[in-house]
């Protein structure tokens, strides 16, 4: 195994090897535009690039140490562990957190024992993925009856869903996104983050916005990303008015149809609860909404940490139990 930095000239080759939009070159450029240190590497076997990944570095407050973060990356085998050990030491990391884009069903090799199962995941361990190769008739048939009914309700009310990529559409998206985070009381990325992601990925034709309106009034908006054969739904927002017209259900159906029109094969819904989801979980409503579209519930191998400095790692992890500091921490690592 030979670890080498990836250069701009290898951009196309890099994108062919990575498997998730968060590992795409374009996503990395968006992160860099936010002032976040980003490193790209490749693993060579027999002088041939076989694995590629990027990770970000985040300064730990009041220390000289960093946290490395590698989301949706390659298989956490011995080669990756050795590569990250070298990267971590060279960049003064207290630990590196990884969340591989590897499903349990594709779990063929042993995870290196250098990685420790993390108690603090950032991505969910489960996700709903819809097979876009099925016909519209099959997709509708696989939905929960209530979901199909809600789609018809929105259509009956003449809700209009438009695909847009203009500046005004992005303003509408931001307004509804922040209305939603405030109303539901959850942590969300700041405006600058959304702006950089939108501008960078739109330029590469990897992002678009869907807006559902009633009588020309926007009620629901989703940002959709696409990479390789997959459509992603990472962010969205909705108004609290006119919940009876079910715009959320229709915009999801229109996103599915858009993915088919783009000849994509999968619709990644960006996270879910597990198979025995607790109705009391604060995310249960969102989970149930996604579940209604009949996607396959997949499980990933999970979140792991490669630790270099145990005292700082333990303290950093313990902070998560203190809610005000937890929110500050989340804002810091995901800004």
mmCIF file of C-alpha atoms in Angstrom:
data_model
loop_
_atom_site.group_PDB
_atom_site.id
_atom_site.type_symbol
_atom_site.label_atom_id
_atom_site.label_comp_id
_atom_site.label_asym_id
_atom_site.label_seq_id
_atom_site.Cartn_x
_atom_site.Cartn_y
_atom_site.Cartn_z
ATOM 1 C CA UNK A 1 0.000 0.000 0.000
ATOM 2 C CA UNK A 2 1.364 3.391 -1.031
ATOM 3 C CA UNK A 3 -0.310 6.575 0.240
ATOM 4 C CA UNK A 4 -0.078 9.657 -1.989
ATOM 5 C CA UNK A 5 -1.800 13.049 -2.109
ATOM 6 C CA UNK A 6 -4.365 13.468 -4.906
ATOM 7 C CA UNK A 7 -3.801 16.367 -7.316
ATOM 8 C CA UNK A 8 -6.169 18.466 -9.435
ATOM 9 C CA UNK A 9 -5.079 16.528 -12.530
ATOM 10 C CA UNK A 10 -6.543 13.370 -10.958
ATOM 11 C CA UNK A 11 -9.972 14.899 -10.377
ATOM 12 C CA UNK A 12 -11.798 12.680 -12.870
ATOM 13 C CA UNK A 13 -10.020 9.543 -11.708
ATOM 14 C CA UNK A 14 -10.765 10.458 -8.094
ATOM 15 C CA UNK A 15 -14.504 10.869 -8.729
ATOM 16 C CA UNK A 16 -14.643 7.489 -10.459
ATOM 17 C CA UNK A 17 -13.401 5.771 -7.306
ATOM 18 C CA UNK A 18 -15.479 7.441 -4.577
ATOM 19 C CA UNK A 19 -19.044 6.257 -3.971
ATOM 20 C CA UNK A 20 -20.951 9.096 -2.282
ATOM 21 C CA UNK A 21 -21.629 12.748 -3.076
ATOM 22 C CA UNK A 22 -20.011 13.784 0.215
ATOM 23 C CA UNK A 23 -16.776 12.233 -1.037
ATOM 24 C CA UNK A 24 -17.071 13.893 -4.452
ATOM 25 C CA UNK A 25 -14.436 16.382 -5.565
ATOM 26 C CA UNK A 26 -17.121 19.070 -5.806
ATOM 27 C CA UNK A 27 -18.284 18.561 -2.228
ATOM 28 C CA UNK A 28 -14.684 18.881 -1.101
ATOM 29 C CA UNK A 29 -14.372 22.177 -2.974
ATOM 30 C CA UNK A 30 -17.478 23.457 -1.180
ATOM 31 C CA UNK A 31 -15.924 22.567 2.174
ATOM 32 C CA UNK A 32 -12.652 24.258 1.217
ATOM 33 C CA UNK A 33 -14.542 27.417 0.224
ATOM 34 C CA UNK A 34 -15.776 27.593 3.822
ATOM 35 C CA UNK A 35 -12.196 27.787 5.038
ATOM 36 C CA UNK A 36 -12.120 24.207 6.296
ATOM 37 C CA UNK A 37 -8.818 22.352 5.754
ATOM 38 C CA UNK A 38 -9.412 19.440 3.382
ATOM 39 C CA UNK A 39 -7.017 16.645 2.461
ATOM 40 C CA UNK A 40 -7.348 14.249 -0.494
ATOM 41 C CA UNK A 41 -5.415 11.012 -0.730
ATOM 42 C CA UNK A 42 -5.160 7.899 -2.798
ATOM 43 C CA UNK A 43 -4.000 4.387 -1.942
ATOM 44 C CA UNK A 44 -1.906 2.796 -4.660
ATOM 45 C CA UNK A 45 -1.455 -0.927 -5.139
ATOM 46 C CA UNK A 46 1.120 -2.074 -7.671
ATOM 47 C CA UNK A 47 1.549 1.584 -8.652
ATOM 48 C CA UNK A 48 -2.153 1.851 -9.560
ATOM 49 C CA UNK A 49 -4.644 4.137 -7.779
ATOM 50 C CA UNK A 50 -7.184 1.788 -6.190
ATOM 51 C CA UNK A 51 -8.806 3.761 -3.342
ATOM 52 C CA UNK A 52 -9.460 7.489 -2.941
ATOM 53 C CA UNK A 53 -10.887 9.613 -0.136
ATOM 54 C CA UNK A 54 -10.994 13.096 1.354
ATOM 55 C CA UNK A 55 -11.224 14.203 4.962
ATOM 56 C CA UNK A 56 -11.600 17.517 6.747
ATOM 57 C CA UNK A 57 -9.679 18.827 9.747
ATOM 58 C CA UNK A 58 -11.369 20.647 12.638
ATOM 59 C CA UNK A 59 -9.434 22.459 15.361
ATOM 60 C CA UNK A 60 -10.348 21.404 18.894
ATOM 61 C CA UNK A 61 -10.969 24.558 20.984
ATOM 62 C CA UNK A 62 -8.349 25.400 23.641
ATOM 63 C CA UNK A 63 -5.868 22.830 22.255
ATOM 64 C CA UNK A 64 -3.408 22.535 19.388
ATOM 65 C CA UNK A 65 -5.064 19.307 18.259
ATOM 66 C CA UNK A 66 -7.455 18.552 15.404
ATOM 67 C CA UNK A 67 -10.258 16.118 14.704
ATOM 68 C CA UNK A 68 -10.165 14.451 11.306
ATOM 69 C CA UNK A 69 -13.523 13.597 9.763
ATOM 70 C CA UNK A 70 -13.936 11.115 6.910
ATOM 71 C CA UNK A 71 -17.642 10.587 6.106
ATOM 72 C CA UNK A 72 -18.976 8.083 3.556
ATOM 73 C CA UNK A 73 -15.523 6.852 2.689
ATOM 74 C CA UNK A 74 -13.955 3.489 1.784
ATOM 75 C CA UNK A 75 -13.825 0.184 3.636
ATOM 76 C CA UNK A 76 -12.117 0.496 7.054
ATOM 77 C CA UNK A 77 -9.517 -2.195 6.505
ATOM 78 C CA UNK A 78 -5.899 -2.427 7.633
ATOM 79 C CA UNK A 79 -4.626 -0.376 4.679
ATOM 80 C CA UNK A 80 -6.975 2.513 5.441
ATOM 81 C CA UNK A 81 -6.051 2.341 9.124
ATOM 82 C CA UNK A 82 -2.332 2.563 8.352
ATOM 83 C CA UNK A 83 -2.931 5.445 5.930
ATOM 84 C CA UNK A 84 -4.990 7.383 8.473
ATOM 85 C CA UNK A 85 -2.402 6.789 11.185
ATOM 86 C CA UNK A 86 0.170 8.497 8.977
ATOM 87 C CA UNK A 87 -2.224 11.338 8.095
ATOM 88 C CA UNK A 88 -3.301 11.794 11.708
ATOM 89 C CA UNK A 89 0.240 12.042 13.035
ATOM 90 C CA UNK A 90 1.316 14.440 10.279
ATOM 91 C CA UNK A 91 -1.661 16.731 10.990
ATOM 92 C CA UNK A 92 -1.610 16.657 14.803
ATOM 93 C CA UNK A 93 -4.962 14.878 15.143
ATOM 94 C CA UNK A 94 -6.347 13.761 18.500
ATOM 95 C CA UNK A 95 -8.506 11.303 16.581
ATOM 96 C CA UNK A 96 -10.064 10.685 13.171
ATOM 97 C CA UNK A 97 -13.751 9.818 12.891
ATOM 98 C CA UNK A 98 -14.823 7.669 9.943
ATOM 99 C CA UNK A 99 -18.313 6.764 8.710
ATOM 100 C CA UNK A 100 -17.793 4.346 5.782
ATOM 101 C CA UNK A 101 -20.221 4.179 2.887
ATOM 102 C CA UNK A 102 -20.350 0.417 3.358
ATOM 103 C CA UNK A 103 -23.568 -1.490 3.994
ATOM 104 C CA UNK A 104 -23.668 -4.469 6.331
ATOM 105 C CA UNK A 105 -24.846 -6.583 3.389
ATOM 106 C CA UNK A 106 -21.514 -5.831 1.653
ATOM 107 C CA UNK A 107 -19.516 -6.557 4.795
ATOM 108 C CA UNK A 108 -16.901 -8.965 3.409
ATOM 109 C CA UNK A 109 -13.704 -8.190 5.291
ATOM 110 C CA UNK A 110 -12.756 -7.612 8.888
ATOM 111 C CA UNK A 111 -12.638 -4.034 10.146
ATOM 112 C CA UNK A 112 -9.149 -3.172 11.337
ATOM 113 C CA UNK A 113 -8.869 -3.419 15.123
ATOM 114 C CA UNK A 114 -7.143 -0.021 15.071
ATOM 115 C CA UNK A 115 -10.640 1.480 14.767
ATOM 116 C CA UNK A 116 -12.835 1.746 17.850
ATOM 117 C CA UNK A 117 -16.617 1.756 17.587
ATOM 118 C CA UNK A 118 -17.677 5.351 18.190
ATOM 119 C CA UNK A 119 -20.260 6.353 20.752
ATOM 120 C CA UNK A 120 -20.888 9.613 18.881
ATOM 121 C CA UNK A 121 -21.986 9.098 15.263
ATOM 122 C CA UNK A 122 -22.766 12.072 13.036
ATOM 123 C CA UNK A 123 -24.481 10.124 10.252
ATOM 124 C CA UNK A 124 -27.288 7.693 11.027
ATOM 125 C CA UNK A 125 -26.493 3.979 10.849
ATOM 126 C CA UNK A 126 -29.619 3.336 8.752
ATOM 127 C CA UNK A 127 -31.048 4.789 5.588
ATOM 128 C CA UNK A 128 -33.891 4.350 3.126
ATOM 129 C CA UNK A 129 -32.869 3.798 -0.499
ATOM 130 C CA UNK A 130 -35.459 3.680 -3.283
ATOM 131 C CA UNK A 131 -34.827 1.639 -6.429
ATOM 132 C CA UNK A 132 -35.406 4.061 -9.320
ATOM 133 C CA UNK A 133 -35.112 1.334 -11.946
ATOM 134 C CA UNK A 134 -38.683 0.262 -11.086
ATOM 135 C CA UNK A 135 -41.607 1.642 -13.042
ATOM 136 C CA UNK A 136 -43.752 4.435 -11.627
ATOM 137 C CA UNK A 137 -46.542 1.904 -11.215
ATOM 138 C CA UNK A 138 -44.287 -0.385 -9.139
ATOM 139 C CA UNK A 139 -43.020 2.503 -7.056
ATOM 140 C CA UNK A 140 -46.542 3.662 -6.249
ATOM 141 C CA UNK A 141 -47.598 0.105 -5.438
ATOM 142 C CA UNK A 142 -44.716 -0.229 -2.946
ATOM 143 C CA UNK A 143 -45.742 2.899 -1.049
ATOM 144 C CA UNK A 144 -47.811 2.887 2.110
ATOM 145 C CA UNK A 145 -51.503 3.470 1.222
ATOM 146 C CA UNK A 146 -51.544 6.649 3.315
ATOM 147 C CA UNK A 147 -48.583 8.022 1.335
ATOM 148 C CA UNK A 148 -50.318 7.340 -1.986
ATOM 149 C CA UNK A 149 -53.473 8.971 -0.625
ATOM 150 C CA UNK A 150 -51.564 12.082 0.491
ATOM 151 C CA UNK A 151 -49.988 12.439 -2.947
ATOM 152 C CA UNK A 152 -53.459 12.386 -4.486
ATOM 153 C CA UNK A 153 -54.664 14.986 -1.954
ATOM 154 C CA UNK A 154 -51.869 17.361 -3.040
ATOM 155 C CA UNK A 155 -52.656 16.750 -6.697
ATOM 156 C CA UNK A 156 -56.356 17.361 -6.051
ATOM 157 C CA UNK A 157 -55.495 20.726 -4.481
ATOM 158 C CA UNK A 158 -53.474 21.537 -7.625
ATOM 159 C CA UNK A 159 -50.166 21.847 -5.782
ATOM 160 C CA UNK A 160 -47.477 22.763 -8.311
ATOM 161 C CA UNK A 161 -43.946 21.350 -8.000
ATOM 162 C CA UNK A 162 -41.192 23.062 -9.988
ATOM 163 C CA UNK A 163 -37.543 22.202 -10.515
ATOM 164 C CA UNK A 164 -35.470 25.385 -10.315
ATOM 165 C CA UNK A 165 -31.858 26.539 -10.026
ATOM 166 C CA UNK A 166 -32.195 30.327 -9.967
ATOM 167 C CA UNK A 167 -31.180 32.683 -7.141
ATOM 168 C CA UNK A 168 -34.775 33.353 -6.123
ATOM 169 C CA UNK A 169 -35.389 29.624 -5.702
ATOM 170 C CA UNK A 170 -32.397 29.388 -3.390
ATOM 171 C CA UNK A 171 -33.727 32.305 -1.312
ATOM 172 C CA UNK A 172 -37.061 30.499 -0.962
ATOM 173 C CA UNK A 173 -35.213 27.332 0.034
ATOM 174 C CA UNK A 174 -33.242 29.146 2.745
ATOM 175 C CA UNK A 175 -36.348 30.849 4.141
ATOM 176 C CA UNK A 176 -38.289 27.600 4.485
ATOM 177 C CA UNK A 177 -35.265 25.641 5.721
ATOM 178 C CA UNK A 178 -34.633 28.027 8.614
ATOM 179 C CA UNK A 179 -38.344 28.322 9.372
ATOM 180 C CA UNK A 180 -38.348 24.556 9.786
ATOM 181 C CA UNK A 181 -35.230 24.309 11.976
ATOM 182 C CA UNK A 182 -36.607 27.033 14.260
ATOM 183 C CA UNK A 183 -40.081 25.492 14.413
ATOM 184 C CA UNK A 184 -38.844 21.960 15.095
ATOM 185 C CA UNK A 185 -35.963 22.989 17.340
ATOM 186 C CA UNK A 186 -33.114 21.069 15.720
ATOM 187 C CA UNK A 187 -29.570 22.029 14.794
ATOM 188 C CA UNK A 188 -29.056 23.043 11.173
ATOM 189 C CA UNK A 189 -26.178 24.290 9.058
ATOM 190 C CA UNK A 190 -25.754 28.039 8.707
ATOM 191 C CA UNK A 191 -26.628 30.109 5.637
ATOM 192 C CA UNK A 192 -23.049 30.326 4.380
ATOM 193 C CA UNK A 193 -22.766 26.531 4.422
ATOM 194 C CA UNK A 194 -25.887 26.098 2.289
ATOM 195 C CA UNK A 195 -24.772 28.862 -0.055
ATOM 196 C CA UNK A 196 -21.380 27.285 -0.719
ATOM 197 C CA UNK A 197 -22.805 23.796 -1.192
ATOM 198 C CA UNK A 198 -25.448 25.142 -3.573
ATOM 199 C CA UNK A 199 -23.136 27.343 -5.610
ATOM 200 C CA UNK A 200 -20.384 24.758 -5.949
ATOM 201 C CA UNK A 201 -22.521 21.745 -6.787
ATOM 202 C CA UNK A 202 -24.963 23.657 -8.996
ATOM 203 C CA UNK A 203 -22.038 24.808 -11.127
ATOM 204 C CA UNK A 204 -21.172 21.140 -11.710
ATOM 205 C CA UNK A 205 -24.835 20.244 -12.424
ATOM 206 C CA UNK A 206 -24.961 18.209 -9.221
ATOM 207 C CA UNK A 207 -27.660 20.218 -7.400
ATOM 208 C CA UNK A 208 -31.204 21.417 -8.008
ATOM 209 C CA UNK A 209 -34.136 22.700 -5.956
ATOM 210 C CA UNK A 210 -37.731 21.500 -5.962
ATOM 211 C CA UNK A 211 -40.410 23.944 -4.780
ATOM 212 C CA UNK A 212 -44.002 22.931 -4.087
ATOM 213 C CA UNK A 213 -46.474 25.844 -4.196
ATOM 214 C CA UNK A 214 -50.169 26.380 -3.640
ATOM 215 C CA UNK A 215 -51.632 29.345 -5.518
ATOM 216 C CA UNK A 216 -48.063 30.571 -6.188
ATOM 217 C CA UNK A 217 -47.167 30.485 -2.481
ATOM 218 C CA UNK A 218 -44.109 28.238 -1.759
ATOM 219 C CA UNK A 219 -44.890 25.711 0.964
ATOM 220 C CA UNK A 220 -42.196 23.036 0.677
ATOM 221 C CA UNK A 221 -38.717 23.056 -0.807
ATOM 222 C CA UNK A 222 -36.012 20.407 -1.131
ATOM 223 C CA UNK A 223 -32.398 20.643 -2.205
ATOM 224 C CA UNK A 224 -31.504 17.559 -4.228
ATOM 225 C CA UNK A 225 -27.993 16.430 -5.081
ATOM 226 C CA UNK A 226 -26.922 13.892 -7.675
ATOM 227 C CA UNK A 227 -23.692 12.001 -8.081
ATOM 228 C CA UNK A 228 -23.038 9.078 -10.412
ATOM 229 C CA UNK A 229 -26.205 6.925 -10.411
ATOM 230 C CA UNK A 230 -27.756 8.309 -7.217
ATOM 231 C CA UNK A 231 -30.111 11.145 -6.277
ATOM 232 C CA UNK A 232 -29.797 12.447 -2.707
ATOM 233 C CA UNK A 233 -32.237 14.308 -0.471
ATOM 234 C CA UNK A 234 -30.053 15.965 2.205
ATOM 235 C CA UNK A 235 -31.961 19.149 3.099
ATOM 236 C CA UNK A 236 -35.431 20.592 2.953
ATOM 237 C CA UNK A 237 -37.893 22.919 4.592
ATOM 238 C CA UNK A 238 -41.598 23.603 4.770
ATOM 239 C CA UNK A 239 -44.100 26.201 5.859
ATOM 240 C CA UNK A 240 -46.447 25.626 8.768
ATOM 241 C CA UNK A 241 -49.434 26.876 6.781
ATOM 242 C CA UNK A 242 -51.726 24.665 4.714
ATOM 243 C CA UNK A 243 -50.528 21.301 6.104
ATOM 244 C CA UNK A 244 -53.783 19.812 4.807
ATOM 245 C CA UNK A 245 -52.627 19.995 1.159
ATOM 246 C CA UNK A 246 -49.757 17.524 1.739
ATOM 247 C CA UNK A 247 -47.068 19.343 -0.248
ATOM 248 C CA UNK A 248 -44.305 17.306 1.430
ATOM 249 C CA UNK A 249 -45.685 14.075 0.027
ATOM 250 C CA UNK A 250 -46.010 15.419 -3.487
ATOM 251 C CA UNK A 251 -42.530 16.974 -3.580
ATOM 252 C CA UNK A 252 -41.056 13.601 -2.551
ATOM 253 C CA UNK A 253 -42.938 11.845 -5.356
ATOM 254 C CA UNK A 254 -41.814 14.476 -7.855
ATOM 255 C CA UNK A 255 -38.216 13.991 -6.660
ATOM 256 C CA UNK A 256 -38.532 10.270 -7.356
ATOM 257 C CA UNK A 257 -39.887 10.972 -10.836
ATOM 258 C CA UNK A 258 -37.080 13.478 -11.430
ATOM 259 C CA UNK A 259 -34.519 10.835 -10.526
ATOM 260 C CA UNK A 260 -36.059 8.473 -13.058
ATOM 261 C CA UNK A 261 -36.083 11.225 -15.694
ATOM 262 C CA UNK A 262 -32.375 11.754 -15.040
ATOM 263 C CA UNK A 263 -31.900 7.998 -15.573
ATOM 264 C CA UNK A 264 -30.495 7.522 -12.069
ATOM 265 C CA UNK A 265 -30.761 4.166 -10.326
ATOM 266 C CA UNK A 266 -31.129 5.027 -6.635
ATOM 267 C CA UNK A 267 -32.744 7.658 -4.426
ATOM 268 C CA UNK A 268 -30.814 8.052 -1.167
ATOM 269 C CA UNK A 269 -32.998 9.612 1.537
ATOM 270 C CA UNK A 270 -30.015 10.593 3.729
ATOM 271 C CA UNK A 271 -30.791 8.698 6.913
ATOM 272 C CA UNK A 272 -33.381 6.887 8.995
ATOM 273 C CA UNK A 273 -33.965 5.214 12.335
ATOM 274 C CA UNK A 274 -33.519 1.472 12.743
ATOM 275 C CA UNK A 275 -35.969 -1.379 12.029
ATOM 276 C CA UNK A 276 -37.510 -1.135 15.521
ATOM 277 C CA UNK A 277 -37.882 2.649 15.546
ATOM 278 C CA UNK A 278 -39.261 4.062 18.783
ATOM 279 C CA UNK A 279 -42.395 6.187 18.219
ATOM 280 C CA UNK A 280 -41.161 8.450 21.024
ATOM 281 C CA UNK A 281 -37.926 9.218 19.192
ATOM 282 C CA UNK A 282 -37.914 12.910 18.115
ATOM 283 C CA UNK A 283 -37.015 11.811 14.561
ATOM 284 C CA UNK A 284 -39.749 9.172 14.325
ATOM 285 C CA UNK A 285 -42.089 11.380 12.275
ATOM 286 C CA UNK A 286 -39.400 12.024 9.683
ATOM 287 C CA UNK A 287 -38.506 8.323 9.637
ATOM 288 C CA UNK A 288 -42.139 7.341 9.140
ATOM 289 C CA UNK A 289 -42.522 9.875 6.320
ATOM 290 C CA UNK A 290 -39.580 8.372 4.435
ATOM 291 C CA UNK A 291 -40.702 4.835 5.206
ATOM 292 C CA UNK A 292 -43.990 5.543 3.455
ATOM 293 C CA UNK A 293 -42.243 5.610 0.057
ATOM 294 C CA UNK A 294 -41.383 1.926 0.195
ATOM 295 C CA UNK A 295 -37.603 2.194 0.018
ATOM 296 C CA UNK A 296 -35.273 -0.477 1.329
ATOM 297 C CA UNK A 297 -34.033 0.087 4.876
ATOM 298 C CA UNK A 298 -30.265 -0.463 4.711
ATOM 299 C CA UNK A 299 -27.760 -0.656 7.546
ATOM 300 C CA UNK A 300 -24.188 0.650 7.348
ATOM 301 C CA UNK A 301 -21.187 -0.678 9.252
ATOM 302 C CA UNK A 302 -21.369 2.327 11.559
ATOM 303 C CA UNK A 303 -19.094 5.026 12.940
ATOM 304 C CA UNK A 304 -15.538 4.376 14.120
ATOM 305 C CA UNK A 305 -12.771 6.443 15.690
ATOM 306 C CA UNK A 306 -9.033 6.114 15.216
ATOM 307 C CA UNK A 307 -7.600 7.568 18.426
ATOM 308 C CA UNK A 308 -4.171 9.192 18.816
ATOM 309 C CA UNK A 309 -4.680 11.086 22.072
ATOM 310 C CA UNK A 310 -6.960 9.279 24.516
ATOM 311 C CA UNK A 311 -7.242 11.992 27.232
ATOM 312 C CA UNK A 312 -8.401 14.612 24.704
ATOM 313 C CA UNK A 313 -10.637 12.067 22.965
ATOM 314 C CA UNK A 314 -12.360 11.088 26.230
ATOM 315 C CA UNK A 315 -12.866 14.733 27.221
ATOM 316 C CA UNK A 316 -14.134 15.637 23.763
ATOM 317 C CA UNK A 317 -16.620 12.753 23.851
ATOM 318 C CA UNK A 318 -17.787 13.609 27.367
ATOM 319 C CA UNK A 319 -18.659 17.170 26.286
ATOM 320 C CA UNK A 320 -21.449 15.689 24.179
ATOM 321 C CA UNK A 321 -23.389 14.960 27.375
ATOM 322 C CA UNK A 322 -23.612 18.697 28.123
ATOM 323 C CA UNK A 323 -26.304 20.049 25.813
ATOM 324 C CA UNK A 324 -25.152 23.693 25.393
ATOM 325 C CA UNK A 325 -21.624 22.524 24.609
ATOM 326 C CA UNK A 326 -22.993 19.773 22.394
ATOM 327 C CA UNK A 327 -24.769 22.325 20.193
ATOM 328 C CA UNK A 328 -21.629 24.460 20.047
ATOM 329 C CA UNK A 329 -19.633 21.377 19.081
ATOM 330 C CA UNK A 330 -22.041 20.396 16.321
ATOM 331 C CA UNK A 331 -21.971 23.883 14.869
ATOM 332 C CA UNK A 332 -18.205 23.863 14.952
ATOM 333 C CA UNK A 333 -17.605 20.480 13.272
ATOM 334 C CA UNK A 334 -20.325 20.883 10.609
ATOM 335 C CA UNK A 335 -20.011 24.595 9.780
#
